[in-house]
Amino acid sequence: MKKLIMILCIVFVNVFVAMATPAAINFDNLPDDSKLNQMLVDFGNAYPAIKNPDFQNKNKKSAQLKAAKNLYNYLKKKKNTNYDEKLFQLLAARCLYNYDQIKSSDVTKLFSDIDSAYPEKAEHHWIYGNFLTSAGKTIDGNNELEKYMEMKDYLISNPFLEDYAYCQFMCNTPFNAYYTLTNGGTIPEANVSNQELLRIVKSHIQDSSSKEKYDANQVWHISDLEDDWRYIYSTMLGISFPCKGTWRLQLNEFTESNPAICLLGPNDFSVDGHSVGISVLLMVYPDSIYTSNERERLMAKLKTTKTEKQEISGKTFTKYTFEDPTSYADFRNGQIGYLFEATIDPGKWATVKCEHPAELSSRTEKNNKSEGNQTFYAMKPALNRIQEPMRIFILVDSCNALKDETDQLLEELFSRAVFD
């Protein structure tokens, strides 16, 4: 039994947006087949009613579903079908899946057969990506849509962009969806063709303020696994920072009198048979709550031996090296560490750069609920970047026995980090 993904808004209203349009198909390439042409007409008339599941009227759609099933079965049995006929079969399969007429594995096998026969073509990635999104496999759906984009390069149609934005929204990246719908801000909101999708996306974006209090799970988010890394990210602060799932992690709330703090504890190191960790502390102060006292308190605790500049994610940080041979004066061979400091002005698309896609079906929220084969997901609003410069401190505490490992770790972390 399939599990369809649905959006559960704050007022518990189901939202469906048109997906998987026939725009992916080149009608000029269809054969002169009178029987097929009539089936395509019937399917075209039925498509608006069955492209998305409507469980309240499921029993009233028998005629439309019959048109989709007739087309699917005809193309399945027909010999020597061309690429665009296969696309129609895949599109019909996607609709039939929505109403339990065929299994998910049938859709996947059809896609795999098409992909094997036409590896140079892109359009089946579009249709299959939409299928995966509607089936709750939002990350996989996003990956297929991105394959289509890479293969089509600049030949991207507006119907595809709407489908891609919808998938981005379903991946819990509303800022990326907004960016896509407005073409990076070059299309005024009034000119966005799908105003309903734009309205839904905007309803899940909230302004943030340095004068408000936010719980840790509002400030910070943890991405799904991406190339063996996870990311601690905050659209509110304009930060994305990598971490490993095995590391100790501590995230704090944010108030007008306290900075946002993220403490990472990389602990995958050993010295002379002893398990030794490194700590990486991020402290973020919006400009309006920062005072020089914070910096002075930090510097007073450190025995600085060197000061230099370092580029991190395209931003210039001041790097302070500190050492203390009297601390960790055992097998660790003395303390060594770094303090990185920078002031980051808000970038125009900071939130877009910091967001990471999430598989909604893997998230367990107390407001999620299931009814039969339907699962309703409660999507939390995303916080917009505080429109102030951010004073960022990164404090790294390690030891001389792990100096090379520390430098190598920081190089890898900083190569993946975003500050904007």
Short mmCIF file of C-alpha atoms in Angstrom, two decimals:
data_model
loop_
_atom_site.label_atom_id
_atom_site.label_comp_id
_atom_site.label_asym_id
_atom_site.label_seq_id
_atom_site.Cartn_x
_atom_site.Cartn_y
_atom_site.Cartn_z
CA MET A 1 0.00 0.00 0.00
CA LYS A 2 1.43 3.37 -0.93
CA LYS A 3 1.87 6.22 1.49
CA LEU A 4 1.07 9.54 -0.12
CA ILE A 5 2.67 12.65 1.21
CA MET A 6 0.49 15.61 2.10
CA ILE A 7 1.25 19.02 3.50
CA LEU A 8 -0.38 19.87 6.76
CA CYS A 9 -0.56 23.61 7.18
CA ILE A 10 -0.99 25.42 10.45
CA VAL A 11 -4.77 25.25 10.12
CA PHE A 12 -4.63 21.60 9.01
CA VAL A 13 -5.69 22.24 5.42
CA ASN A 14 -4.51 19.85 2.71
CA VAL A 15 -2.67 21.60 -0.10
CA PHE A 16 -2.17 20.12 -3.56
CA VAL A 17 -0.40 21.79 -6.44
CA ALA A 18 -0.44 20.73 -10.09
CA MET A 19 2.46 18.43 -10.86
CA ALA A 20 3.77 16.27 -13.68
CA THR A 21 2.21 18.18 -16.53
CA PRO A 22 2.23 16.77 -20.10
CA ALA A 23 4.58 19.68 -20.90
CA ALA A 24 7.43 17.18 -20.63
CA ILE A 25 6.15 15.39 -23.75
CA ASN A 26 6.80 16.39 -27.37
CA PHE A 27 3.45 15.80 -29.10
CA ASP A 28 5.05 16.17 -32.53
CA ASN A 29 6.88 12.89 -31.98
CA LEU A 30 3.72 10.84 -31.39
CA PRO A 31 2.84 8.38 -34.17
CA ASP A 32 -0.18 8.62 -36.44
CA ASP A 33 -2.28 6.10 -34.50
CA SER A 34 -6.00 6.85 -34.46
CA LYS A 35 -6.72 4.54 -31.52
CA LEU A 36 -3.90 6.03 -29.49
CA ASN A 37 -4.96 9.56 -30.43
CA GLN A 38 -8.46 8.95 -29.06
CA MET A 39 -7.01 7.53 -25.85
CA LEU A 40 -4.79 10.60 -25.51
CA VAL A 41 -7.83 12.85 -25.90
CA ASP A 42 -9.70 10.86 -23.24
CA PHE A 43 -6.67 10.93 -20.93
CA GLY A 44 -6.15 14.63 -21.55
CA ASN A 45 -9.74 15.32 -20.52
CA ALA A 46 -9.36 13.13 -17.43
CA TYR A 47 -5.92 14.38 -16.41
CA PRO A 48 -6.97 17.59 -14.58
CA ALA A 49 -9.23 15.53 -12.32
CA ILE A 50 -6.74 12.78 -11.47
CA LYS A 51 -3.29 14.36 -11.60
CA ASN A 52 -3.43 14.70 -7.82
CA PRO A 53 -5.28 12.42 -5.38
CA ASP A 54 -8.66 13.58 -4.16
CA PHE A 55 -9.76 11.03 -1.62
CA GLN A 56 -13.07 12.72 -0.85
CA ASN A 57 -14.18 12.16 -4.45
CA LYS A 58 -12.22 9.00 -5.15
CA ASN A 59 -15.31 6.93 -6.00
CA LYS A 60 -16.55 9.57 -8.44
CA LYS A 61 -13.47 9.32 -10.64
CA SER A 62 -14.04 5.87 -12.14
CA ALA A 63 -14.44 7.26 -15.68
CA GLN A 64 -11.26 9.33 -15.45
CA LEU A 65 -9.29 6.45 -13.96
CA LYS A 66 -10.54 4.19 -16.74
CA ALA A 67 -9.12 6.60 -19.32
CA ALA A 68 -5.73 6.52 -17.58
CA LYS A 69 -5.80 2.72 -17.26
CA ASN A 70 -6.78 2.25 -20.92
CA LEU A 71 -3.87 4.42 -22.06
CA TYR A 72 -1.42 2.74 -19.70
CA ASN A 73 -2.40 -0.79 -20.74
CA TYR A 74 -2.49 0.04 -24.46
CA LEU A 75 1.03 1.47 -24.41
CA LYS A 76 2.25 -1.35 -22.18
CA LYS A 77 1.14 -3.96 -24.74
CA LYS A 78 2.05 -1.99 -27.85
CA LYS A 79 5.24 -2.96 -29.62
CA ASN A 80 7.87 -0.46 -30.79
CA THR A 81 6.66 2.49 -28.73
CA ASN A 82 8.84 5.56 -29.03
CA TYR A 83 10.18 7.76 -26.26
CA ASP A 84 7.25 10.17 -26.02
CA GLU A 85 4.75 7.30 -25.95
CA LYS A 86 6.71 5.87 -23.04
CA LEU A 87 6.46 9.26 -21.31
CA PHE A 88 2.68 9.16 -21.62
CA GLN A 89 2.67 5.65 -20.17
CA LEU A 90 4.80 6.89 -17.25
CA LEU A 91 2.49 9.87 -16.72
CA ALA A 92 -0.58 7.60 -16.73
CA ALA A 93 1.19 5.24 -14.32
CA ARG A 94 1.83 8.11 -11.94
CA CYS A 95 -1.88 8.97 -11.91
CA LEU A 96 -2.94 5.35 -11.45
CA TYR A 97 -0.54 4.95 -8.54
CA ASN A 98 -2.23 7.85 -6.78
CA TYR A 99 -5.45 5.82 -6.62
CA ASP A 100 -4.00 2.39 -5.78
CA GLN A 101 -4.52 1.11 -9.33
CA ILE A 102 -0.89 -0.01 -9.70
CA LYS A 103 2.06 -0.51 -7.34
CA SER A 104 5.00 1.80 -6.76
CA SER A 105 7.32 -0.89 -8.09
CA ASP A 106 5.45 -0.83 -11.43
CA VAL A 107 6.17 2.88 -11.81
CA THR A 108 9.81 2.43 -10.82
CA LYS A 109 10.33 -0.47 -13.24
CA LEU A 110 8.81 1.51 -16.10
CA PHE A 111 11.08 4.44 -15.31
CA SER A 112 14.14 2.17 -15.14
CA ASP A 113 13.29 0.61 -18.50
CA ILE A 114 12.93 4.05 -20.08
CA ASP A 115 16.14 5.29 -18.49
CA SER A 116 18.07 2.25 -19.78
CA ALA A 117 16.69 2.64 -23.31
CA TYR A 118 17.07 6.44 -23.48
CA PRO A 119 19.95 7.47 -21.17
CA GLU A 120 20.53 10.65 -23.17
CA LYS A 121 16.97 11.88 -22.65
CA ALA A 122 15.89 14.04 -19.72
CA GLU A 123 12.09 14.26 -19.71
CA HIS A 124 11.44 10.98 -17.88
CA HIS A 125 13.45 12.35 -14.92
CA TRP A 126 10.94 15.20 -14.69
CA ILE A 127 7.88 12.93 -14.57
CA TYR A 128 9.52 10.38 -12.27
CA GLY A 129 10.79 13.11 -9.96
CA ASN A 130 7.23 14.33 -9.52
CA PHE A 131 6.06 10.79 -8.82
CA LEU A 132 8.68 10.37 -6.09
CA THR A 133 7.75 13.70 -4.54
CA SER A 134 4.06 12.80 -4.38
CA ALA A 135 4.99 9.40 -2.91
CA GLY A 136 6.84 11.02 -0.01
CA LYS A 137 10.35 10.37 -1.34
CA THR A 138 11.07 14.07 -1.56
CA ILE A 139 14.89 13.94 -1.56
CA ASP A 140 14.92 11.35 -4.35
CA GLY A 141 12.33 13.40 -6.24
CA ASN A 142 14.48 16.50 -5.89
CA ASN A 143 17.50 14.58 -7.21
CA GLU A 144 15.60 13.44 -10.32
CA LEU A 145 14.38 16.96 -11.06
CA GLU A 146 17.92 18.27 -10.70
CA LYS A 147 19.11 15.60 -13.16
CA TYR A 148 16.57 16.96 -15.63
CA MET A 149 17.85 20.51 -15.07
CA GLU A 150 21.46 19.49 -15.56
CA MET A 151 20.65 17.66 -18.80
CA LYS A 152 18.45 20.42 -20.23
CA ASP A 153 20.87 23.18 -19.23
CA TYR A 154 19.19 26.48 -20.12
CA LEU A 155 16.18 24.92 -21.90
CA ILE A 156 13.98 25.00 -18.81
CA SER A 157 10.25 25.65 -19.15
CA ASN A 158 8.03 27.47 -16.69
CA PRO A 159 5.91 24.33 -15.97
CA PHE A 160 9.09 22.54 -14.91
CA LEU A 161 10.14 25.40 -12.62
CA GLU A 162 6.76 25.25 -10.89
CA ASP A 163 7.13 21.51 -10.36
CA TYR A 164 10.68 21.98 -9.12
CA ALA A 165 9.62 24.74 -6.70
CA TYR A 166 6.84 22.50 -5.38
CA CYS A 167 9.36 19.71 -4.75
CA GLN A 168 11.70 22.16 -3.00
CA PHE A 169 8.82 23.23 -0.78
CA MET A 170 8.02 19.60 0.00
CA CYS A 171 11.70 19.14 0.92
CA ASN A 172 11.16 21.82 3.57
CA THR A 173 13.25 24.42 1.73
CA PRO A 174 10.71 27.22 1.16
CA PHE A 175 13.38 29.87 0.53
CA ASN A 176 14.74 27.83 -2.38
CA ALA A 177 11.18 27.37 -3.67
CA TYR A 178 10.61 31.13 -3.52
CA TYR A 179 13.93 31.70 -5.31
CA THR A 180 12.88 29.30 -8.08
CA LEU A 181 9.41 30.83 -8.55
CA THR A 182 10.80 34.36 -8.79
CA ASN A 183 13.87 33.34 -10.83
CA GLY A 184 16.20 34.63 -8.18
CA GLY A 185 14.13 37.73 -7.60
CA THR A 186 14.06 38.83 -11.23
CA ILE A 187 10.35 38.01 -11.60
CA PRO A 188 8.05 40.27 -9.53
CA GLU A 189 5.65 38.36 -7.30
CA ALA A 190 2.69 39.72 -9.26
CA ASN A 191 4.07 38.05 -12.41
CA VAL A 192 4.58 34.58 -10.92
CA SER A 193 2.27 32.32 -12.92
CA ASN A 194 1.31 30.00 -10.06
CA GLN A 195 0.05 32.46 -7.48
CA GLU A 196 -1.40 29.70 -5.28
CA LEU A 197 1.96 27.96 -4.95
CA LEU A 198 3.64 31.30 -4.27
CA ARG A 199 1.09 32.03 -1.54
CA ILE A 200 1.70 28.65 0.10
CA VAL A 201 5.47 29.09 -0.01
CA LYS A 202 5.31 32.58 1.47
CA SER A 203 2.96 31.43 4.23
CA HIS A 204 5.76 29.16 5.50
CA ILE A 205 8.32 31.95 5.74
CA GLN A 206 8.37 34.13 8.85
CA ASP A 207 10.43 37.18 9.68
CA SER A 208 12.76 36.91 12.69
CA SER A 209 14.06 39.52 15.09
CA SER A 210 16.98 39.85 17.48
CA LYS A 211 14.49 41.12 20.07
CA GLU A 212 12.55 37.84 20.22
CA LYS A 213 13.21 34.57 22.03
CA TYR A 214 13.55 31.39 19.99
CA ASP A 215 13.85 27.79 21.12
CA ALA A 216 16.91 25.87 19.99
CA ASN A 217 14.85 23.85 17.50
CA GLN A 218 13.62 27.09 15.94
CA VAL A 219 17.10 28.56 15.60
CA TRP A 220 18.98 25.43 14.55
CA HIS A 221 18.12 22.55 12.22
CA ILE A 222 19.98 19.34 11.41
CA SER A 223 20.01 18.17 7.81
CA ASP A 224 19.55 14.64 6.56
CA LEU A 225 22.75 12.79 5.66
CA GLU A 226 24.54 14.33 2.65
CA ASP A 227 27.70 12.59 1.42
CA ASP A 228 28.39 11.19 4.91
CA TRP A 229 27.91 14.63 6.51
CA ARG A 230 25.07 16.35 8.28
CA TYR A 231 24.73 20.10 8.56
CA ILE A 232 23.73 22.28 11.48
CA TYR A 233 22.04 25.18 9.75
CA SER A 234 20.09 28.29 10.61
CA THR A 235 18.31 30.43 8.03
CA MET A 236 17.69 32.93 10.83
CA LEU A 237 21.46 33.40 11.31
CA GLY A 238 22.68 32.71 7.77
CA ILE A 239 24.85 29.75 8.77
CA SER A 240 25.36 26.18 7.61
CA PHE A 241 28.07 24.15 9.36
CA PRO A 242 28.99 20.48 8.81
CA CYS A 243 29.14 17.78 11.46
CA LYS A 244 29.26 14.01 11.81
CA GLY A 245 26.49 11.95 13.33
CA THR A 246 28.90 10.48 15.90
CA TRP A 247 29.85 13.86 17.34
CA ARG A 248 28.47 15.24 20.56
CA LEU A 249 26.17 18.15 19.85
CA GLN A 250 24.67 20.90 21.97
CA LEU A 251 22.38 23.64 20.63
CA ASN A 252 20.97 26.47 22.69
CA GLU A 253 18.04 28.84 22.52
CA PHE A 254 18.40 32.45 21.46
CA THR A 255 17.29 35.51 23.42
CA GLU A 256 17.96 39.22 23.25
CA SER A 257 20.59 38.82 25.98
CA ASN A 258 22.16 35.54 24.82
CA PRO A 259 23.83 34.64 21.52
CA ALA A 260 22.98 31.60 19.45
CA ILE A 261 25.38 28.81 20.39
CA CYS A 262 26.28 25.55 18.68
CA LEU A 263 28.80 23.26 20.37
CA LEU A 264 30.28 20.39 18.37
CA GLY A 265 32.36 17.65 19.97
CA PRO A 266 34.37 15.72 17.37
CA ASN A 267 35.57 12.67 19.31
CA ASP A 268 36.99 10.33 16.66
CA PHE A 269 40.62 10.72 17.78
CA SER A 270 43.08 8.71 19.83
CA VAL A 271 46.44 9.59 21.44
CA ASP A 272 48.56 6.75 22.89
CA GLY A 273 45.46 4.62 23.23
CA HIS A 274 43.48 7.40 24.93
CA SER A 275 40.27 8.72 23.39
CA VAL A 276 40.65 12.46 22.92
CA GLY A 277 38.12 14.92 21.57
CA ILE A 278 38.21 18.35 19.99
CA SER A 279 35.60 21.00 20.71
CA VAL A 280 34.26 23.48 18.15
CA LEU A 281 32.07 26.25 19.56
CA LEU A 282 30.07 28.62 17.34
CA MET A 283 28.73 31.81 18.94
CA VAL A 284 26.60 34.15 16.86
CA TYR A 285 25.59 37.64 17.99
CA PRO A 286 23.30 39.87 15.93
CA ASP A 287 24.89 43.30 15.80
CA SER A 288 22.20 44.89 18.01
CA ILE A 289 22.95 42.63 21.00
CA TYR A 290 26.72 42.40 20.61
CA THR A 291 29.07 44.35 22.87
CA SER A 292 32.86 44.28 22.93
CA ASN A 293 32.67 42.71 26.39
CA GLU A 294 32.03 39.31 24.81
CA ARG A 295 35.21 39.50 22.78
CA GLU A 296 37.23 40.83 25.71
CA ARG A 297 36.06 37.97 27.94
CA LEU A 298 37.11 35.45 25.31
CA MET A 299 40.50 37.03 24.64
CA ALA A 300 41.24 37.30 28.37
CA LYS A 301 41.08 33.50 28.68
CA LEU A 302 43.40 32.83 25.75
CA LYS A 303 47.19 33.03 25.51
CA THR A 304 47.41 34.29 21.96
CA THR A 305 50.64 33.54 20.07
CA LYS A 306 49.70 34.53 16.53
CA THR A 307 47.15 36.69 14.69
CA GLU A 308 46.40 36.43 10.96
CA LYS A 309 43.61 36.62 8.37
CA GLN A 310 41.90 33.58 6.86
CA GLU A 311 39.24 33.21 4.17
CA ILE A 312 36.36 30.92 5.16
CA SER A 313 33.51 30.39 2.71
CA GLY A 314 34.43 33.59 0.91
CA LYS A 315 34.42 35.66 4.11
CA THR A 316 37.46 37.19 5.83
CA PHE A 317 37.97 36.02 9.42
CA THR A 318 40.61 37.08 11.91
CA LYS A 319 42.34 33.96 13.22
CA TYR A 320 43.95 33.94 16.67
CA THR A 321 46.19 31.00 17.60
CA PHE A 322 46.48 30.32 21.32
CA GLU A 323 48.69 27.90 23.25
CA ASP A 324 49.09 26.92 26.89
CA PRO A 325 51.63 24.21 27.77
CA THR A 326 50.35 24.07 31.37
CA SER A 327 46.90 22.90 30.23
CA TYR A 328 46.53 19.30 29.00
CA ALA A 329 50.11 18.76 30.22
CA ASP A 330 49.93 14.99 29.89
CA PHE A 331 49.94 12.70 26.88
CA ARG A 332 48.11 15.50 25.04
CA ASN A 333 51.32 17.60 25.11
CA GLY A 334 49.68 20.93 25.97
CA GLN A 335 46.73 22.97 24.79
CA ILE A 336 46.50 24.55 21.35
CA GLY A 337 43.48 26.14 19.75
CA TYR A 338 42.10 28.87 17.54
CA LEU A 339 39.59 31.67 17.72
CA PHE A 340 38.07 32.85 14.44
CA GLU A 341 36.18 36.14 14.38
CA ALA A 342 34.23 37.94 11.64
CA THR A 343 31.30 40.26 11.07
CA ILE A 344 29.01 39.03 8.28
CA ASP A 345 26.55 41.36 6.59
CA PRO A 346 23.24 39.79 5.49
CA GLY A 347 23.46 38.46 1.94
CA LYS A 348 20.53 38.79 -0.44
CA TRP A 349 20.04 35.02 -0.67
CA ALA A 350 21.60 33.91 2.62
CA THR A 351 18.61 31.73 3.43
CA VAL A 352 18.78 29.96 0.07
CA LYS A 353 22.45 29.12 0.55
CA CYS A 354 21.92 27.77 4.06
CA GLU A 355 18.84 25.58 3.56
CA HIS A 356 19.18 21.82 3.24
CA PRO A 357 16.49 19.51 1.81
CA ALA A 358 14.79 17.12 4.23
CA GLU A 359 12.82 13.94 3.71
CA LEU A 360 9.54 14.90 5.37
CA SER A 361 8.46 11.29 5.76
CA SER A 362 11.53 10.64 7.92
CA ARG A 363 10.66 13.41 10.35
CA THR A 364 8.55 12.59 13.39
CA GLU A 365 6.59 15.55 14.68
CA LYS A 366 3.95 15.43 17.37
CA ASN A 367 1.45 17.09 15.02
CA ASN A 368 1.93 14.48 12.27
CA LYS A 369 -0.87 12.00 11.95
CA SER A 370 -1.91 9.09 9.75
CA GLU A 371 -5.28 8.08 8.38
CA GLY A 372 -5.27 4.80 6.48
CA ASN A 373 -2.65 5.06 3.76
CA GLN A 374 -2.38 8.84 4.09
CA THR A 375 0.15 10.62 6.27
CA PHE A 376 -0.24 14.29 7.11
CA TYR A 377 2.94 16.18 7.89
CA ALA A 378 3.04 19.33 9.99
CA MET A 379 5.47 21.72 8.33
CA LYS A 380 7.07 24.26 10.60
CA PRO A 381 7.59 27.79 9.24
CA ALA A 382 11.12 28.78 8.27
CA LEU A 383 12.66 31.87 9.86
CA ASN A 384 14.04 34.57 7.58
CA ARG A 385 17.54 35.95 8.10
CA ILE A 386 17.76 38.60 10.83
CA GLN A 387 18.52 41.70 8.81
CA GLU A 388 21.56 42.72 10.83
CA PRO A 389 25.28 42.04 10.60
CA MET A 390 26.23 38.90 12.53
CA ARG A 391 29.29 38.83 14.76
CA ILE A 392 30.58 35.26 14.58
CA PHE A 393 33.09 33.58 16.87
CA ILE A 394 34.40 30.05 16.25
CA LEU A 395 36.40 28.74 19.20
CA VAL A 396 38.40 25.55 18.60
CA ASP A 397 39.97 23.79 21.59
CA SER A 398 42.49 21.02 20.97
CA CYS A 399 45.95 19.81 21.96
CA ASN A 400 49.40 19.67 20.40
CA ALA A 401 49.20 15.89 20.07
CA LEU A 402 46.31 16.44 17.66
CA LYS A 403 47.50 19.61 15.93
CA ASP A 404 47.74 18.07 12.46
CA GLU A 405 44.39 16.31 12.87
CA THR A 406 42.83 19.57 14.10
CA ASP A 407 44.13 21.58 11.15
CA GLN A 408 42.93 18.90 8.72
CA LEU A 409 39.51 18.78 10.39
CA LEU A 410 39.10 22.56 10.21
CA GLU A 411 40.11 22.61 6.56
CA GLU A 412 37.36 20.11 5.79
CA LEU A 413 34.76 21.83 7.96
CA PHE A 414 35.45 25.27 6.53
CA SER A 415 35.37 23.99 2.94
CA ARG A 416 31.73 22.96 3.53
CA ALA A 417 30.58 25.83 5.76
CA VAL A 418 28.39 28.75 4.71
CA PHE A 419 28.29 32.16 6.39
CA ASP A 420 26.06 34.77 4.72
#
